[in-house]
PDB file of C-alpha atoms in Angstrom:
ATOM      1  CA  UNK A   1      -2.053 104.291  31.632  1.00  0.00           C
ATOM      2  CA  UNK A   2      -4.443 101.881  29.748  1.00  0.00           C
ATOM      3  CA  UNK A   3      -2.989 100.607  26.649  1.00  0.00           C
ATOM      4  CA  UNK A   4      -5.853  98.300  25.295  1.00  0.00           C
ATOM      5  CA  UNK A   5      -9.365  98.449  25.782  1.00  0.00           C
ATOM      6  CA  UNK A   6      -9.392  94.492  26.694  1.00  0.00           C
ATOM      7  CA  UNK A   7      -9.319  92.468  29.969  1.00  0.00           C
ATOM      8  CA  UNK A   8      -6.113  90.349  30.306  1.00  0.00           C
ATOM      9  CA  UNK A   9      -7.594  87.073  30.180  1.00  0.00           C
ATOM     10  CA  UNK A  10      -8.036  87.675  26.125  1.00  0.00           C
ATOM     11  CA  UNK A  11      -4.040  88.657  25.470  1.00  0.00           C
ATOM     12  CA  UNK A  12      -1.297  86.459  24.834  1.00  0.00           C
ATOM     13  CA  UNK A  13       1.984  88.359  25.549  1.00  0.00           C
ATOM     14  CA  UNK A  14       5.552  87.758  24.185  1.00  0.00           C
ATOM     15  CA  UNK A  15       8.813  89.927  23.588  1.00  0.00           C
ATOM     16  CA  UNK A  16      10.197  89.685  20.262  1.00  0.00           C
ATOM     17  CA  UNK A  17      12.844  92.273  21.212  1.00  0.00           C
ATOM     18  CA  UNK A  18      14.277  93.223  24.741  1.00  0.00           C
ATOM     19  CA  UNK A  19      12.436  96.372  24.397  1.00  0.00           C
ATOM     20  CA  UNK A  20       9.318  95.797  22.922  1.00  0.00           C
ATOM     21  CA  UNK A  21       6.339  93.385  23.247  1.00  0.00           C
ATOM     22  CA  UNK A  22       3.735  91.809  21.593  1.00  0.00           C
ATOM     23  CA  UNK A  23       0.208  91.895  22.754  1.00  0.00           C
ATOM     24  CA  UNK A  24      -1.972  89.317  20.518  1.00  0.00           C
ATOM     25  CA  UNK A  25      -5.782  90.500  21.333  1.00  0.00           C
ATOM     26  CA  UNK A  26      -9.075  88.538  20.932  1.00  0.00           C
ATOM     27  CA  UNK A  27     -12.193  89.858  21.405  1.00  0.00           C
ATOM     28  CA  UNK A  28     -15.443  87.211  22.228  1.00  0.00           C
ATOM     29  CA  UNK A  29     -16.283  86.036  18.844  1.00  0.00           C
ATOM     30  CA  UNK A  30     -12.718  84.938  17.987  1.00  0.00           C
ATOM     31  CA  UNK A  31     -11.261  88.607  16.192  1.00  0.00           C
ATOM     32  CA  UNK A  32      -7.979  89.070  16.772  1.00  0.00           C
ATOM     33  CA  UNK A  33      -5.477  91.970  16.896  1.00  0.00           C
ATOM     34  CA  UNK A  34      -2.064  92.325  16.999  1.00  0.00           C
ATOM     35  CA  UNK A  35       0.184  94.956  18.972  1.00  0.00           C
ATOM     36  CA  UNK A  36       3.235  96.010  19.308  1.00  0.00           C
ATOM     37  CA  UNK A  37       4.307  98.208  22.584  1.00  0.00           C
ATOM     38  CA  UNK A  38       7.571 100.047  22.993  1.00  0.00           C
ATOM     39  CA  UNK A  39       9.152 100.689  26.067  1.00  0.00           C
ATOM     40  CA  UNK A  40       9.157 104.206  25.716  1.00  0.00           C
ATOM     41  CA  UNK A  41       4.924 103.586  25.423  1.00  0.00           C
ATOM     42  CA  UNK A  42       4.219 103.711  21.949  1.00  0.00           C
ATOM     43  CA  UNK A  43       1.399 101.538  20.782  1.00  0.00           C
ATOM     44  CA  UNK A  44       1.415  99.790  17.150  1.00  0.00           C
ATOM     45  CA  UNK A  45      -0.865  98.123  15.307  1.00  0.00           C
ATOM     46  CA  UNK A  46       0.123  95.863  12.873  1.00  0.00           C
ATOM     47  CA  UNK A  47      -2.707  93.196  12.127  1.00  0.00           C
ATOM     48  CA  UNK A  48      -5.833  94.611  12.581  1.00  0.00           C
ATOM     49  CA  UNK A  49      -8.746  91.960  13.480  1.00  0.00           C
ATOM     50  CA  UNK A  50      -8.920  88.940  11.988  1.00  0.00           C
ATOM     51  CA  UNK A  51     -10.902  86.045  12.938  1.00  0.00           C
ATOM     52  CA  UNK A  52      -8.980  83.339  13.974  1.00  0.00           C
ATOM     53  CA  UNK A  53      -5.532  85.299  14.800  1.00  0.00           C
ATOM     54  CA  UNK A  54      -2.151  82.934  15.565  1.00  0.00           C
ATOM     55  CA  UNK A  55       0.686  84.343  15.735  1.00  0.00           C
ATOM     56  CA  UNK A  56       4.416  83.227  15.385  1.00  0.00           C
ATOM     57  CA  UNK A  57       7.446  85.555  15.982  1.00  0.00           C
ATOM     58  CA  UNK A  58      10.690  84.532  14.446  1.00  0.00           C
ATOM     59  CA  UNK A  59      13.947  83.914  16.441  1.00  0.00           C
ATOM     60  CA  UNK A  60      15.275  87.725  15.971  1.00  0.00           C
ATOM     61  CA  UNK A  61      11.708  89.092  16.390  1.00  0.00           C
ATOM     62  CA  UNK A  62      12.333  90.898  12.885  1.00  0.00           C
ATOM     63  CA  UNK A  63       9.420  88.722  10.858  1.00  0.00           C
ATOM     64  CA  UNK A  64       6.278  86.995  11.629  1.00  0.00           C
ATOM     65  CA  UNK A  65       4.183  84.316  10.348  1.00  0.00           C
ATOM     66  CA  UNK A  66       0.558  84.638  11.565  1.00  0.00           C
ATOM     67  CA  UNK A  67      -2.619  82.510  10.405  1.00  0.00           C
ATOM     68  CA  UNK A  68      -6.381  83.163   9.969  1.00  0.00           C
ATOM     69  CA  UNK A  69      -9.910  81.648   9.330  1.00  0.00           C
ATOM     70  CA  UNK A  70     -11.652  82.188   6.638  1.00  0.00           C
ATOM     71  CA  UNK A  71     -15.505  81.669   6.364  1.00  0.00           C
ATOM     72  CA  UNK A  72     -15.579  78.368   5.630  1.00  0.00           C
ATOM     73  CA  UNK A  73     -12.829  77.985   8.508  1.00  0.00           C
ATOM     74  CA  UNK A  74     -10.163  76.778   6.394  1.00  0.00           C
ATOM     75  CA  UNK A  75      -6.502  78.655   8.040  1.00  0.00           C
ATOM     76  CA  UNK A  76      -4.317  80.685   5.697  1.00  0.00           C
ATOM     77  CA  UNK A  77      -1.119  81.271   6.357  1.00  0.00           C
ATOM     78  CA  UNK A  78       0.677  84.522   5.647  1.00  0.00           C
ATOM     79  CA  UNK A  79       4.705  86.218   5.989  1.00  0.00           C
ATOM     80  CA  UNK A  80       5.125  89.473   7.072  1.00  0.00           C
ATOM     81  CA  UNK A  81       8.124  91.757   8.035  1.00  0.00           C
ATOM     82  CA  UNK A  82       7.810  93.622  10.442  1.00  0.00           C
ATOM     83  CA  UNK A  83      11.255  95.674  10.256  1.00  0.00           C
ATOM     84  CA  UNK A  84      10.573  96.930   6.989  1.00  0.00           C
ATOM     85  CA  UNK A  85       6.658  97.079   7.737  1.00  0.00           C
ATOM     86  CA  UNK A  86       6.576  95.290   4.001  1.00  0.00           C
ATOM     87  CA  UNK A  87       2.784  94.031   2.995  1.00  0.00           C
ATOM     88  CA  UNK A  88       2.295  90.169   4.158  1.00  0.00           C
ATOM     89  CA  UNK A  89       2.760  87.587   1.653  1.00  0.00           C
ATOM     90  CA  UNK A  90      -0.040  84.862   1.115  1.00  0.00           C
ATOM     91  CA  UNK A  91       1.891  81.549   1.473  1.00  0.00           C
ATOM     92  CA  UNK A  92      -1.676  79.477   0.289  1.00  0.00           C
ATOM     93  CA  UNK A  93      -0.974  76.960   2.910  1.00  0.00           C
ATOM     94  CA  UNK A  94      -4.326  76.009   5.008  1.00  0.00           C
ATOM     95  CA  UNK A  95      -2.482  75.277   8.525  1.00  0.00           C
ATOM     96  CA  UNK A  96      -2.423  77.409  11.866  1.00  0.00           C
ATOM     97  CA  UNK A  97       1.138  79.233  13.130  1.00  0.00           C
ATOM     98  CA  UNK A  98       0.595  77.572  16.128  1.00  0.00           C
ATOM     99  CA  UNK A  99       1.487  74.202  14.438  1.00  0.00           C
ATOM    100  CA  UNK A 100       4.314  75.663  13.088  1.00  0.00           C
ATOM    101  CA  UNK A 101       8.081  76.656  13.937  1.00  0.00           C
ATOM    102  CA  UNK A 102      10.340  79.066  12.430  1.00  0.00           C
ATOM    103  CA  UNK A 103      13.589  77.679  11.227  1.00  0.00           C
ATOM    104  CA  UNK A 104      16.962  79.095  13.283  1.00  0.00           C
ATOM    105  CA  UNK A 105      18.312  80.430   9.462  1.00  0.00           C
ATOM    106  CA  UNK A 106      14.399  82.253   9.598  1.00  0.00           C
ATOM    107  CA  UNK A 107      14.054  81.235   5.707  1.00  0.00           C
ATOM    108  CA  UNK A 108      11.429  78.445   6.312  1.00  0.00           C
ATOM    109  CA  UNK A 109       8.932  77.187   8.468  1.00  0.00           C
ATOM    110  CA  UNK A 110       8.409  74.058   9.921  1.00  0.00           C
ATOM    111  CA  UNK A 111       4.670  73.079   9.473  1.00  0.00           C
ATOM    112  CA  UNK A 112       2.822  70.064  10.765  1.00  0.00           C
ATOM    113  CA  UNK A 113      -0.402  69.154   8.482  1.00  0.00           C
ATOM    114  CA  UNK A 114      -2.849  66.659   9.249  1.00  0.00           C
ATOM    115  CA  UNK A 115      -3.279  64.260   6.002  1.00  0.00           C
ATOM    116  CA  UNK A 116      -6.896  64.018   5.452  1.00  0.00           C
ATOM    117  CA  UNK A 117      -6.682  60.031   4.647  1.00  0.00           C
ATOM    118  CA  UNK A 118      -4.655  58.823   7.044  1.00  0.00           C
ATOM    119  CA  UNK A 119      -5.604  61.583  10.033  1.00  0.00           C
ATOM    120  CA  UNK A 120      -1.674  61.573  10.712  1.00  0.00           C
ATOM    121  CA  UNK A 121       0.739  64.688  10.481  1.00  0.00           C
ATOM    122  CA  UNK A 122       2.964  65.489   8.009  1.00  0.00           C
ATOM    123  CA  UNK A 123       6.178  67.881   8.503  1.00  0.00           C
ATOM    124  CA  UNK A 124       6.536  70.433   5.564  1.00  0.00           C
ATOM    125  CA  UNK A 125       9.459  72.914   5.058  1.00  0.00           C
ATOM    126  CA  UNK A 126       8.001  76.620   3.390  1.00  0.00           C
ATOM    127  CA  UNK A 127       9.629  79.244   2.564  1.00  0.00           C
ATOM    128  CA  UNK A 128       8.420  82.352   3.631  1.00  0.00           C
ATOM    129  CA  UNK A 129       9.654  83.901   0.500  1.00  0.00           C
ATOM    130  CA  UNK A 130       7.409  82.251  -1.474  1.00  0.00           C
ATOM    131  CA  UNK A 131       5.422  79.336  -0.261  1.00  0.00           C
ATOM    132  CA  UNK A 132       6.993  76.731  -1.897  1.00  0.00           C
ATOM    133  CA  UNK A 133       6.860  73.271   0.141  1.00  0.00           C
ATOM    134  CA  UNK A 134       8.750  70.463   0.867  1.00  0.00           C
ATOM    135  CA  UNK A 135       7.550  67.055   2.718  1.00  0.00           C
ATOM    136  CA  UNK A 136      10.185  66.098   4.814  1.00  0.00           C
ATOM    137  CA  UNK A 137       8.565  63.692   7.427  1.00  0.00           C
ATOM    138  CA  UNK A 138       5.974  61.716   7.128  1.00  0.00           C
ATOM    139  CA  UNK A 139       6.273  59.411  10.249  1.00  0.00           C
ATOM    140  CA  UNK A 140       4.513  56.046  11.279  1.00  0.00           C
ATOM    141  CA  UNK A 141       3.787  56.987  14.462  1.00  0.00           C
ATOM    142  CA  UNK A 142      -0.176  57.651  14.719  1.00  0.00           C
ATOM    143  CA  UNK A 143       0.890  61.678  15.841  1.00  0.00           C
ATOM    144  CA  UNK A 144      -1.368  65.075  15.758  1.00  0.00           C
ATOM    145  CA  UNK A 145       0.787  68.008  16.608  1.00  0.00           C
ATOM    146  CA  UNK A 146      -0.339  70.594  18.968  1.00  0.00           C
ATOM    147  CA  UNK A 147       3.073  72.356  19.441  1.00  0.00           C
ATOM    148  CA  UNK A 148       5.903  72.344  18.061  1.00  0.00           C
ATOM    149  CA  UNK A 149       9.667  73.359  18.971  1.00  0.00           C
ATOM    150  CA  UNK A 150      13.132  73.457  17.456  1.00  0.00           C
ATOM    151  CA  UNK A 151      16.299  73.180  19.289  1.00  0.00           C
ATOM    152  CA  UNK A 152      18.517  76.219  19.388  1.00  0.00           C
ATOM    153  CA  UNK A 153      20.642  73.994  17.554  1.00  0.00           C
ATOM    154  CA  UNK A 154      18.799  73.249  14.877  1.00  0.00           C
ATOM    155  CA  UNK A 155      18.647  69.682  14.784  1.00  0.00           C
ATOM    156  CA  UNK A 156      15.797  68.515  17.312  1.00  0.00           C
ATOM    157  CA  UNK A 157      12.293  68.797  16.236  1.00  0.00           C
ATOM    158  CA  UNK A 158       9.672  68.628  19.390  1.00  0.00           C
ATOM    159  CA  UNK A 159       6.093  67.891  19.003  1.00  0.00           C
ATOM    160  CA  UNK A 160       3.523  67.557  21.497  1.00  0.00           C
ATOM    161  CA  UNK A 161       1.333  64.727  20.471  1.00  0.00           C
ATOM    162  CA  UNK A 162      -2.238  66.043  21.160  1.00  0.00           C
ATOM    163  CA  UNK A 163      -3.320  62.454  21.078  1.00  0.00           C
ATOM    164  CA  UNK A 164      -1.224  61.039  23.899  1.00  0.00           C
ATOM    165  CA  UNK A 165      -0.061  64.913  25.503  1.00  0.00           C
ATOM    166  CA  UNK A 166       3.755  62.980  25.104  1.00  0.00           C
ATOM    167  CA  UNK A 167       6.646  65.150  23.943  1.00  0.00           C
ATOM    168  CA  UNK A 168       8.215  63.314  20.580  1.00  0.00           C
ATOM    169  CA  UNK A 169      11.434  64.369  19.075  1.00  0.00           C
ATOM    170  CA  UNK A 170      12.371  63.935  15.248  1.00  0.00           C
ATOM    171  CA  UNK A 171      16.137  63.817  14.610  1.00  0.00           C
ATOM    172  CA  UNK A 172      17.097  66.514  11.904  1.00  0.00           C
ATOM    173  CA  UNK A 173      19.801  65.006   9.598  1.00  0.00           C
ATOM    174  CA  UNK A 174      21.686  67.344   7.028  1.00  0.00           C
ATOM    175  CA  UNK A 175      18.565  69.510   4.869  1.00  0.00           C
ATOM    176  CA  UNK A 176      16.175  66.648   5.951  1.00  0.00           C
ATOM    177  CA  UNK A 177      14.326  64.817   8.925  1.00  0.00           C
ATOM    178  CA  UNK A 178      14.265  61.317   9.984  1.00  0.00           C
ATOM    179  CA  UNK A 179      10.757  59.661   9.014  1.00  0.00           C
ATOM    180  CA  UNK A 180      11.210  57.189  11.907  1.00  0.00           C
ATOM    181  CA  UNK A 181       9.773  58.917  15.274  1.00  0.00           C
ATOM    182  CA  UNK A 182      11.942  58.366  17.998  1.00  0.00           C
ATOM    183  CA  UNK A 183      10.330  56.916  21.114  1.00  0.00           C
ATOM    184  CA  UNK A 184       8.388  60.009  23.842  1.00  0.00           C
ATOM    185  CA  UNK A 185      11.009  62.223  25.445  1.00  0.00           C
ATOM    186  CA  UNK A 186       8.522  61.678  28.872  1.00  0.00           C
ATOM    187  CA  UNK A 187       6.618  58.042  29.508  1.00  0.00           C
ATOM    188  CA  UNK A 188       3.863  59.874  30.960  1.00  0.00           C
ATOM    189  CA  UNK A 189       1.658  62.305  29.945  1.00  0.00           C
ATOM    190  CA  UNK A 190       1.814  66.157  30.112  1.00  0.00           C
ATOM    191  CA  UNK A 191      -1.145  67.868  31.237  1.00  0.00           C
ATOM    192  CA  UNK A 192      -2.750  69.663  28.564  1.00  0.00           C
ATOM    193  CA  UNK A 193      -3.621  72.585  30.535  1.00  0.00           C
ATOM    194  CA  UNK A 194      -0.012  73.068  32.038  1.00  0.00           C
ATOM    195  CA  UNK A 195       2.157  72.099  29.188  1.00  0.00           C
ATOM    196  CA  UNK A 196       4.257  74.671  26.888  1.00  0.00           C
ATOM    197  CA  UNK A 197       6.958  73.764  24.336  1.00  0.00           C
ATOM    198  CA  UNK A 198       9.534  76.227  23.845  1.00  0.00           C
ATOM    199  CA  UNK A 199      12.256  77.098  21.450  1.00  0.00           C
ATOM    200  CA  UNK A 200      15.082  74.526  23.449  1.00  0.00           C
ATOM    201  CA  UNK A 201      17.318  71.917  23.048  1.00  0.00           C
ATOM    202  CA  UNK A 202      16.110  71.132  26.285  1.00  0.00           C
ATOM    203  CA  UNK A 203      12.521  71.656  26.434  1.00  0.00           C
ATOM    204  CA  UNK A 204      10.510  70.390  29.307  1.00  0.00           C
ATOM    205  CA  UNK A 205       7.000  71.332  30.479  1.00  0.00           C
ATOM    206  CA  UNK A 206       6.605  74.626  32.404  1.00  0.00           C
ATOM    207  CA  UNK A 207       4.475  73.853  35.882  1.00  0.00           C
TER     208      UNK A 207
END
């Protein structure tokens, strides 16, 4: 049975629950749509194409945070429950999901910005209640995130450093990070094309 009219190279799968996934669908010109599909076969829609489409599940698969691109192609960032289907919340933060980590407590995100003077990032804490911010790292080290990862314990912060493809790790230290950067995780490289961070304390690249 054909669930979406798309060829697989354009979906990004994932399984928020043990019994359902997400299917995140792009068309050509950068649309995306989101899906969810049951095991029984049921086939939801819940955001319907927008251009630019990232996608972040939380750690119970209850809640998402997903990001678009306006015309100008500035991101916005919005909240949305998914378990109570409520409407998404705008949290006015220009910055793509995929730079971003849901906290284990699944109040806040972790966000990495790119400060326009310096070209460094910057870690922010938002809630997804209301958008409210909170710099908590602003580290020396000259870092652009591509991914990032938190530990299952909560007090690791990865980041793949899309400068140097090395795996950093900030040190999480009561309701704040470090703003020293700890030295790479690997002393070489990770392929860009074969690297993934995941949601571990002990994340290495998948080959």
């Amino acid at each position: 049975k054909r669930a979406l009219k798309t060829r697989a190279a354009n979906l990004e799968i994932a399984w928020p629950f043990d019994d359902i996934m997400s299917i995140l669908s792009r068309d050509k010109n950068g649309y995306g749509d989101l899906f969810t599909l049951e095991d029984k076969g049921a086939l939801n829609k819940i955001i319907s194409y927008q251009f630019g489409l990232n996608v972040k599940w939380s750690p119970s698969g209850g809640e998402i945070i997903f990001s678009t691109k306006d015309s100008n192609g500035s991101e916005n960032l919005f909240h949305k429950n998914i378990k109570t289907n409520s409407r998404e919340i705008a949290l006015d933060t220009d910055v793509s999901a995929s730079r971003c980590v849901w906290t284990n407590e699944e109040t806040h995100v972790i966000c990495g910005f790119t400060n326009r003077s310096s070209f460094k990032t910057e870690f922010y804490k938002i809630s997804v209640a209301d958008g409210s911010k909170i710099l908590i790292s602003a580290p020396r080290v000259n870092l652009t995130v591509k991914e990032i990862a938190i530990s299952r314990s909560g007090d690791i912060l990865l980041a793949l450093n899309d400068i140097d493809s090395k795996l950093y790790a900030l040190k999480i230290k009561q309701k704040r990070l470090n703003t020293v950067m700890t030295a790479p995780l690997l002393n070489c490289p990770l392929e860009r094309s074969r690297t993934s961070v995941t949601n571990s304390a002990s994340s290495r690249p998948i080959h």
